[in-house]
Amino acid sequence: MRATTGQHWLIYALGGGLGHLTRAISLGRGAGQQRHTVHILCNSPFAADLPLEDELPAGSAVTRIDPHLGRAEVAGQISEIVTKGDYDALVVDTFPRGLGGELPPLLPGIKCPKILVHRDLNPQYVRDFDVSTAVKHFDRLLVPGEPAACDQHTHAVVTAPWLIRDHDELLDTDSARRVLQAPATGHLVVVLGSGRLEEVGLMADIATRLERKLEGRASVRFIAPRLAGSTAIQHTNLWPLLPAVRAIDLLVGAGGYNTVNEAHVTHTPLLAFAHERLYDRQTARLRPEEMVSSESEMVTRAVAQLGARPAVPLYDNGVHEAARIIATEGRGC
Amino acid sequence: MAGSGLCQERTGFLFSHNCDCLAAYSCASCGKEICDRHMHETESGTMCTTCAKATRRASREPIDDPYFYSGSYYRGYGRYQPGFWGYHHYHHHHVSDWHDRDDFTEADAESVQAEGDEGFEQDMGAS
């Protein structure tokens, strides 16, 4: 549906996990504050369980592509939507060639401005698939708060990290504890189950071990959008987590874009695995003191590191600058 | 027509490897940029070897282009057990002091397989 006053942007956010999707929703919220609407394309297996539309401005839409589809079928759906829609801007998250390499033949025929959200990428992919050439199809590169291969490009603009909530939207500590179903007092460890489904199971195991180790010293909450099988610990289905950050004394998770940036900007202590990804380099994003390499190390360090969290400082949310830039580029197709 | 990048098809008789030719076309099926050698005109448009091969396999059309040949066309080649091609030659000559310097070894295989085998643009659940 096209907005009556603002612009309407198509956001390509294909990719596993929650990273691409959460970044797209964050941008959608930023667009809404400037009276624009968005149509988000995603294929995350988590998307079906999440109330994505509730986060977006009225008139926006989310197309959840079946995560089980192969690249040819996905390419067919993408081609249909990208070439036949009526949009003021096309925003492509992370993959200038598309997740399955389906965009290069489509991009030259798309008349509206094209914006690439240029996150860090595996350098071998950048080299072997000539990503620098694919980037030339884009009118603007938005670098969301971390170094990227083409962040020195003449069309690149580096913004603050993109977050799903602004500073003034965070809950106070008491409200956050209630949302997390945590006791009113005492330390709180939050274990985040995200990434691949098997990794959700791993994090559930860690949460269970931490709960036993920290009994009487701290509460442990396991947050996961979906569980891979049954686990010993009860999980809380809370997404997004950022609004409740003031209650979290220690965050245990992985090195994905959202977890790490949310922890860094809010000064939340973080311990994280750097999971292997095809494109994303979690080791490059995590600070050395945050990185953990085994389950037992995670439990040991979490127990040793537990303490009161620092206050959340004022922070800038890069989605607002990004939305302003896209709106400046955007015009009728 | 495609951009100015290299052909992205990966083919090879023994091991798949990158093609060094300049891309001149885009595959109508997967969008991959391809060169003259790896371009095939099909009823569905210009396709890369991989997609054209899959299309023909699905439609059970006869295959008469050597670019579509795979291991099934050379069953037994490269094996040296009794009954396979080459057994007699190796059985009588393959001793410790005999080595052809042009032999293709495992080290050579690693050198052509090292790059591009990660599955980029194949896994639709990657991030």
Coordinates of C-alpha atoms in Angstrom, one line a residue:
Chain A
M1 CA 0.0 0.0 0.0
R2 CA 1.4 3.4 -0.9
A3 CA 1.5 6.2 1.7
T4 CA -0.6 9.2 1.0
T5 CA 1.8 11.8 2.4
G6 CA 5.2 10.3 2.7
Q7 CA 7.3 8.0 0.7
H8 CA 7.0 4.2 0.4
W9 CA 10.3 2.2 0.5
L10 CA 10.9 -1.4 -0.3
I11 CA 13.4 -3.0 2.1
Y12 CA 15.1 -6.2 1.1
A13 CA 16.1 -7.9 4.3
L14 CA 16.7 -11.6 3.4
G15 CA 19.0 -13.6 5.5
G16 CA 18.9 -16.1 8.4
G17 CA 18.7 -15.3 12.0
L18 CA 17.2 -12.0 13.3
G19 CA 19.9 -9.5 12.3
H20 CA 18.7 -8.4 8.9
L21 CA 15.1 -8.4 10.0
T22 CA 15.6 -6.4 13.2
R23 CA 17.7 -3.8 11.3
A24 CA 14.9 -3.5 8.7
I25 CA 12.3 -3.1 11.4
S26 CA 14.4 -0.5 13.1
L27 CA 14.7 1.4 9.8
G28 CA 10.9 1.0 9.3
R29 CA 10.3 2.6 12.7
G30 CA 12.7 5.5 11.8
A31 CA 10.8 5.9 8.5
G32 CA 7.5 6.0 10.3
Q33 CA 8.7 8.9 12.5
Q34 CA 9.2 10.8 9.3
R35 CA 5.8 9.8 7.9
H36 CA 7.1 7.3 5.4
T37 CA 6.0 3.6 5.1
V38 CA 7.9 0.5 4.2
H39 CA 7.4 -2.9 2.7
I40 CA 9.9 -5.4 4.1
L41 CA 10.9 -8.6 2.4
C42 CA 12.4 -11.3 4.7
N43 CA 12.9 -15.0 4.8
S44 CA 14.1 -15.5 8.4
P45 CA 12.7 -18.6 10.0
F46 CA 11.9 -16.5 13.1
A47 CA 9.8 -14.0 11.2
A48 CA 6.6 -16.1 11.4
D49 CA 6.5 -15.9 15.2
L50 CA 7.2 -12.2 15.6
P51 CA 4.6 -9.4 15.6
L52 CA 6.6 -7.4 13.0
E53 CA 3.7 -5.4 11.7
D54 CA 3.0 -4.0 15.2
E55 CA 6.4 -2.3 15.1
L56 CA 5.9 -0.5 11.8
P57 CA 3.9 2.6 10.8
A58 CA 0.4 2.1 9.4
G59 CA 0.4 1.4 5.7
S60 CA 3.5 -0.7 6.0
A61 CA 3.8 -4.4 5.1
V62 CA 6.0 -7.4 5.7
T63 CA 6.3 -10.2 3.1
R64 CA 7.6 -13.4 4.9
I65 CA 9.1 -15.5 2.2
D66 CA 9.1 -19.2 3.1
P67 CA 12.5 -19.9 4.7
H68 CA 12.6 -23.4 3.1
L69 CA 12.5 -22.1 -0.5
G70 CA 15.6 -22.6 -2.6
R71 CA 17.4 -19.8 -4.4
A72 CA 15.6 -20.1 -7.7
E73 CA 12.2 -19.9 -6.1
V74 CA 13.3 -17.0 -3.9
A75 CA 14.7 -15.3 -7.0
G76 CA 11.3 -15.6 -8.7
Q77 CA 9.5 -14.0 -5.8
I78 CA 12.0 -11.3 -5.4
S79 CA 11.9 -10.4 -9.1
E80 CA 8.1 -10.2 -9.1
I81 CA 8.0 -7.8 -6.1
V82 CA 11.1 -5.7 -6.9
T83 CA 10.3 -5.1 -10.6
K84 CA 6.5 -4.6 -10.3
G85 CA 6.1 -2.6 -7.2
D86 CA 5.6 1.1 -6.9
Y87 CA 8.3 2.4 -4.5
D88 CA 10.1 5.6 -3.9
A89 CA 13.3 3.8 -2.9
L90 CA 14.8 0.3 -2.8
V91 CA 16.8 -0.4 0.4
V92 CA 18.9 -3.6 0.2
D93 CA 20.3 -4.8 3.5
T94 CA 23.8 -6.3 3.4
F95 CA 23.8 -8.2 0.1
P96 CA 24.2 -5.9 -2.9
R97 CA 23.9 -8.9 -5.2
G98 CA 21.0 -10.3 -3.1
L99 CA 21.3 -13.3 -0.8
G100 CA 21.2 -15.7 -3.7
G101 CA 22.9 -13.5 -6.3
E102 CA 19.5 -12.6 -7.9
L103 CA 19.7 -8.8 -7.9
P104 CA 22.4 -7.9 -10.5
P105 CA 20.1 -8.5 -13.5
L106 CA 17.2 -6.7 -11.8
L107 CA 18.9 -3.6 -10.5
P108 CA 19.6 -1.8 -13.8
G109 CA 15.9 -1.9 -14.6
I110 CA 14.8 -0.4 -11.3
K111 CA 14.4 3.3 -11.7
C112 CA 13.8 4.4 -8.1
P113 CA 16.9 5.3 -6.0
K114 CA 18.7 2.3 -4.6
I115 CA 20.3 2.3 -1.2
L116 CA 22.6 -0.4 0.2
V117 CA 22.8 -1.0 3.9
H118 CA 26.5 -1.8 4.0
R119 CA 27.3 -4.0 7.0
D120 CA 30.5 -6.0 7.4
L121 CA 31.0 -8.9 5.0
N122 CA 33.3 -11.8 4.6
P123 CA 36.3 -10.4 2.6
Q124 CA 36.5 -13.6 0.5
Y125 CA 32.9 -13.1 -0.6
V126 CA 33.6 -9.5 -1.4
R127 CA 36.6 -10.5 -3.5
D128 CA 35.3 -13.6 -5.2
F129 CA 31.9 -12.2 -6.1
D130 CA 33.1 -8.8 -7.1
V131 CA 30.9 -7.0 -4.5
S132 CA 32.6 -3.7 -5.3
T133 CA 31.1 -3.9 -8.8
A134 CA 27.7 -4.7 -7.5
V135 CA 27.9 -1.7 -5.1
K136 CA 28.1 0.6 -8.2
H137 CA 24.4 -0.1 -8.9
F138 CA 23.5 1.8 -5.7
D139 CA 23.0 5.5 -5.3
R140 CA 23.9 5.6 -1.7
L141 CA 25.6 3.3 0.8
L142 CA 24.6 3.6 4.4
V143 CA 27.1 2.1 6.8
P144 CA 25.3 1.3 10.1
G145 CA 27.9 2.0 12.7
E146 CA 30.6 -0.5 11.9
P147 CA 33.5 -0.8 9.4
A148 CA 32.6 -2.3 6.1
A149 CA 34.4 -3.2 2.9
C150 CA 33.3 -0.1 0.9
D151 CA 32.8 2.3 3.7
Q152 CA 35.2 4.8 2.0
H153 CA 33.2 4.8 -1.2
T154 CA 32.2 8.3 -2.3
H155 CA 28.5 7.4 -1.9
A156 CA 29.0 6.0 1.6
V157 CA 27.6 7.6 4.7
V158 CA 28.5 6.2 8.1
T159 CA 25.8 6.5 10.7
A160 CA 25.5 5.5 14.4
P161 CA 24.4 1.9 14.9
W162 CA 20.7 1.2 13.9
L163 CA 18.6 0.2 16.9
I164 CA 15.1 -0.8 17.4
R165 CA 14.5 1.6 20.2
D166 CA 15.6 5.2 21.0
H167 CA 17.0 6.1 24.4
D168 CA 13.8 7.7 25.5
E169 CA 11.8 4.6 24.6
L170 CA 13.6 2.3 27.1
L171 CA 11.6 1.0 30.1
D172 CA 12.6 2.1 33.5
T173 CA 14.3 -0.7 35.6
D174 CA 11.2 -1.8 37.5
S175 CA 9.1 -2.0 34.4
A176 CA 11.9 -3.9 32.6
R177 CA 12.1 -6.4 35.4
R178 CA 8.3 -7.0 35.2
V179 CA 8.5 -7.5 31.4
L180 CA 11.3 -10.0 32.0
Q181 CA 9.3 -11.7 34.7
A182 CA 12.3 -11.2 37.1
P183 CA 12.2 -10.6 40.8
A184 CA 12.0 -6.9 41.9
T185 CA 15.6 -7.0 43.3
G186 CA 18.8 -8.9 42.8
H187 CA 21.2 -9.3 39.9
L188 CA 19.7 -10.5 36.6
V189 CA 21.5 -12.5 33.9
V190 CA 19.8 -12.7 30.5
V191 CA 20.7 -15.4 28.1
L192 CA 19.7 -14.7 24.6
G193 CA 18.8 -17.6 22.3
S194 CA 19.0 -16.4 18.7
G195 CA 21.0 -17.2 15.5
R196 CA 20.4 -20.7 14.2
L197 CA 17.9 -23.0 15.8
E198 CA 20.6 -25.4 17.1
E199 CA 22.3 -22.4 18.7
V200 CA 19.1 -21.6 20.5
G201 CA 19.4 -25.0 22.1
L202 CA 23.0 -24.4 23.1
M203 CA 22.0 -21.2 24.8
A204 CA 19.2 -22.9 26.6
D205 CA 21.7 -25.3 28.1
I206 CA 23.9 -22.5 29.2
A207 CA 21.0 -20.7 30.8
T208 CA 20.1 -23.9 32.7
R209 CA 23.7 -24.3 34.0
L210 CA 23.9 -20.7 35.0
E211 CA 20.6 -20.9 36.8
R212 CA 22.0 -23.8 38.9
K213 CA 25.4 -22.0 39.5
L214 CA 23.8 -18.7 40.4
E215 CA 21.0 -20.0 42.7
G216 CA 20.6 -17.5 45.5
R217 CA 23.0 -15.0 43.9
A218 CA 21.1 -13.9 40.8
S219 CA 18.1 -14.6 38.6
V220 CA 18.6 -16.0 35.1
R221 CA 16.2 -15.4 32.2
F222 CA 16.3 -17.2 28.9
I223 CA 15.0 -15.1 26.0
A224 CA 14.2 -16.9 22.8
P225 CA 11.8 -16.3 19.9
R226 CA 11.6 -20.0 19.3
L227 CA 13.0 -23.1 21.0
A228 CA 14.8 -26.0 19.3
G229 CA 13.1 -28.8 21.2
S230 CA 12.3 -28.9 24.9
T231 CA 14.8 -27.6 27.5
A232 CA 15.1 -27.7 31.2
I233 CA 14.7 -23.9 31.5
Q234 CA 11.6 -22.0 30.8
H235 CA 12.0 -19.3 28.2
T236 CA 10.5 -15.9 27.8
N237 CA 9.3 -15.0 24.3
L238 CA 10.3 -11.4 24.3
W239 CA 11.2 -9.5 21.1
P240 CA 12.7 -7.0 21.0
L241 CA 14.8 -7.2 24.1
L242 CA 16.3 -3.7 24.0
P243 CA 13.4 -1.9 25.8
A244 CA 14.1 -4.0 28.9
V245 CA 17.9 -3.5 28.9
R246 CA 18.0 -1.4 32.1
A247 CA 17.2 -4.5 34.1
I248 CA 20.0 -6.6 32.6
D249 CA 23.2 -6.9 34.6
L250 CA 24.9 -9.3 32.3
L251 CA 23.9 -10.3 28.7
V252 CA 25.0 -13.7 27.5
G253 CA 24.6 -14.3 23.7
A254 CA 26.4 -14.2 20.4
G255 CA 28.2 -11.7 18.2
G256 CA 25.4 -10.7 15.9
Y257 CA 24.9 -7.1 14.8
N258 CA 22.0 -6.3 17.1
T259 CA 23.1 -8.0 20.3
V260 CA 26.5 -6.4 20.1
N261 CA 25.5 -2.9 19.2
E262 CA 22.6 -2.9 21.7
A263 CA 25.1 -4.0 24.4
H264 CA 27.7 -1.5 23.4
V265 CA 25.5 1.6 23.1
T266 CA 23.7 0.8 26.4
H267 CA 26.9 -0.1 28.2
T268 CA 25.5 -3.5 29.1
P269 CA 28.1 -6.1 30.1
L270 CA 28.2 -8.8 27.4
L271 CA 29.7 -12.3 27.1
A272 CA 29.3 -13.8 23.7
F273 CA 30.2 -16.6 21.3
A274 CA 31.6 -15.6 17.9
H275 CA 29.6 -18.0 15.8
E276 CA 30.8 -19.0 12.4
R277 CA 28.7 -17.4 9.6
L278 CA 29.0 -17.5 5.9
Y279 CA 29.1 -13.7 5.5
D280 CA 29.1 -12.1 9.0
R281 CA 32.3 -11.9 11.0
Q282 CA 31.3 -12.0 14.6
T283 CA 34.9 -12.0 15.8
A284 CA 35.4 -8.6 14.2
R285 CA 32.5 -7.2 16.0
L286 CA 33.1 -8.4 19.5
R287 CA 35.6 -6.9 21.8
P288 CA 38.3 -9.3 23.0
E289 CA 37.1 -9.2 26.6
E290 CA 33.5 -10.1 25.5
M291 CA 34.5 -13.2 23.4
V292 CA 34.0 -16.7 24.8
S293 CA 35.0 -19.9 23.1
S294 CA 33.3 -22.7 25.0
E295 CA 30.2 -23.5 27.0
S296 CA 32.1 -24.1 30.2
E297 CA 34.1 -20.9 29.8
M298 CA 30.9 -19.0 29.3
V299 CA 29.4 -20.3 32.6
T300 CA 32.6 -19.7 34.5
R301 CA 33.1 -16.2 33.3
A302 CA 29.5 -15.3 33.7
V303 CA 29.6 -16.3 37.4
A304 CA 32.8 -14.4 37.9
Q305 CA 31.8 -11.3 36.1
L306 CA 28.3 -10.8 37.7
G307 CA 27.8 -7.4 39.3
A308 CA 25.6 -4.3 39.1
R309 CA 25.3 -2.9 35.6
P310 CA 26.4 0.6 34.7
A311 CA 23.7 3.2 33.9
V312 CA 22.5 3.4 30.3
P313 CA 24.0 6.5 28.7
L314 CA 22.2 8.8 26.2
Y315 CA 22.8 7.3 22.8
D316 CA 22.1 8.2 19.2
N317 CA 20.1 5.8 17.0
G318 CA 21.4 5.8 13.5
V319 CA 18.0 4.9 11.9
H320 CA 16.9 8.5 12.0
E321 CA 19.9 9.9 10.0
A322 CA 19.5 6.9 7.7
A323 CA 15.8 7.6 7.1
R324 CA 16.5 11.3 6.4
I325 CA 19.1 10.3 3.8
I326 CA 16.9 7.8 2.1
A327 CA 14.0 10.3 2.0
T328 CA 16.4 12.8 0.4
E329 CA 17.3 10.2 -2.2
G330 CA 13.8 8.9 -2.6
R331 CA 11.4 10.2 -5.3
G332 CA 8.7 8.7 -7.5
C333 CA 9.7 5.7 -9.6
Chain B
M1 CA 24.2 -8.0 -21.0
A2 CA 26.2 -8.4 -17.8
G3 CA 28.6 -6.0 -16.1
S4 CA 32.4 -6.0 -16.4
G5 CA 33.1 -8.7 -13.8
L6 CA 34.4 -12.2 -14.4
C7 CA 32.3 -15.2 -15.2
Q8 CA 30.9 -16.7 -12.0
E9 CA 30.3 -20.2 -13.3
R10 CA 32.4 -22.9 -11.7
T11 CA 33.2 -25.8 -13.8
G12 CA 36.0 -28.3 -14.2
F13 CA 36.6 -31.8 -15.5
L14 CA 38.2 -33.0 -12.3
F15 CA 37.5 -30.3 -9.7
S16 CA 35.3 -27.3 -10.0
H17 CA 37.1 -24.0 -10.2
N18 CA 36.5 -20.4 -11.0
C19 CA 36.3 -19.3 -14.7
D20 CA 38.7 -16.6 -15.6
C21 CA 36.8 -15.3 -18.6
L22 CA 35.0 -11.9 -18.7
A23 CA 31.3 -12.1 -18.1
A24 CA 29.1 -11.0 -21.0
Y25 CA 25.7 -12.3 -20.0
S26 CA 23.5 -12.9 -17.0
C27 CA 21.7 -16.2 -16.4
A28 CA 18.0 -15.8 -16.7
S29 CA 17.4 -18.3 -13.9
C30 CA 19.9 -17.5 -11.1
G31 CA 21.2 -14.1 -12.3
K32 CA 24.8 -15.3 -12.3
E33 CA 27.1 -13.4 -14.6
I34 CA 28.5 -15.7 -17.3
C35 CA 30.9 -15.7 -20.2
D36 CA 30.4 -16.9 -23.8
R37 CA 31.6 -20.4 -23.0
H38 CA 29.3 -20.9 -20.1
M39 CA 26.3 -19.3 -21.8
H40 CA 23.5 -21.6 -23.1
E41 CA 20.5 -20.5 -25.1
T42 CA 17.4 -22.3 -23.8
E43 CA 13.7 -22.0 -24.3
S44 CA 13.7 -20.1 -21.0
G45 CA 16.3 -17.7 -22.2
T46 CA 20.1 -17.4 -21.6
M47 CA 21.3 -19.7 -18.9
C48 CA 24.5 -20.6 -17.1
T49 CA 25.7 -24.2 -17.4
T50 CA 24.5 -25.2 -14.0
C51 CA 20.9 -24.0 -14.5
A52 CA 20.8 -25.2 -18.1
K53 CA 22.0 -28.6 -16.9
A54 CA 19.4 -28.7 -14.2
T55 CA 16.7 -27.7 -16.7
R56 CA 17.7 -30.4 -19.2
R57 CA 18.0 -33.0 -16.4
A58 CA 14.5 -32.2 -15.3
S59 CA 13.0 -32.3 -18.8
R60 CA 15.1 -35.5 -19.6
E61 CA 16.3 -33.9 -22.8
P62 CA 19.3 -35.7 -24.4
I63 CA 22.6 -34.1 -23.5
D64 CA 25.1 -33.6 -26.3
D65 CA 27.2 -30.7 -25.1
P66 CA 30.6 -31.7 -23.4
Y67 CA 30.1 -28.8 -20.9
F68 CA 27.2 -30.8 -19.4
Y69 CA 29.3 -34.0 -19.0
S70 CA 29.8 -35.1 -15.4
G71 CA 31.3 -38.1 -13.6
S72 CA 28.5 -40.4 -14.8
Y73 CA 29.9 -40.1 -18.4
Y74 CA 33.3 -41.3 -17.2
R75 CA 32.4 -44.1 -14.8
G76 CA 35.5 -45.9 -13.7
Y77 CA 38.0 -43.3 -14.9
G78 CA 40.4 -42.3 -12.2
R79 CA 40.1 -45.6 -10.4
Y80 CA 42.8 -48.1 -10.4
Q81 CA 41.4 -51.2 -8.8
P82 CA 41.2 -54.4 -10.8
G83 CA 38.7 -54.1 -13.5
F84 CA 38.9 -50.4 -14.0
W85 CA 40.7 -48.4 -16.7
G86 CA 44.4 -47.9 -15.8
Y87 CA 44.7 -50.9 -13.4
H88 CA 47.1 -52.7 -15.7
H89 CA 49.3 -49.7 -16.2
Y90 CA 49.6 -48.9 -12.5
H91 CA 49.8 -52.5 -11.4
H92 CA 53.0 -53.0 -13.5
H93 CA 54.6 -49.5 -13.2
H94 CA 53.5 -47.9 -10.0
V95 CA 56.5 -48.5 -7.8
S96 CA 58.2 -46.1 -5.4
D97 CA 60.9 -44.7 -7.8
W98 CA 58.4 -44.1 -10.6
H99 CA 56.6 -40.8 -10.7
D100 CA 55.3 -38.7 -13.5
R101 CA 55.9 -35.1 -12.6
D102 CA 52.8 -34.1 -14.5
D103 CA 50.6 -36.3 -12.2
F104 CA 47.7 -34.4 -10.7
T105 CA 48.1 -34.8 -6.9
E106 CA 45.9 -34.1 -3.9
A107 CA 48.0 -30.9 -3.4
D108 CA 46.9 -29.7 -6.8
A109 CA 43.3 -30.5 -6.0
E110 CA 43.5 -28.3 -2.8
S111 CA 44.9 -25.5 -4.8
V112 CA 42.0 -25.3 -7.2
Q113 CA 39.4 -26.0 -4.5
A114 CA 40.6 -23.5 -1.9
E115 CA 38.6 -20.5 -3.1
G116 CA 34.9 -20.2 -3.7
D117 CA 33.8 -23.5 -2.2
E118 CA 32.1 -21.9 0.8
G119 CA 28.7 -22.0 -0.8
F120 CA 28.3 -18.2 -1.2
E121 CA 24.9 -17.3 -2.7
Q122 CA 23.7 -20.9 -2.4
D123 CA 22.5 -21.0 1.2
M124 CA 19.3 -19.0 1.6
G125 CA 19.5 -19.2 5.4
A126 CA 22.9 -17.6 5.6
S127 CA 23.6 -14.3 7.2

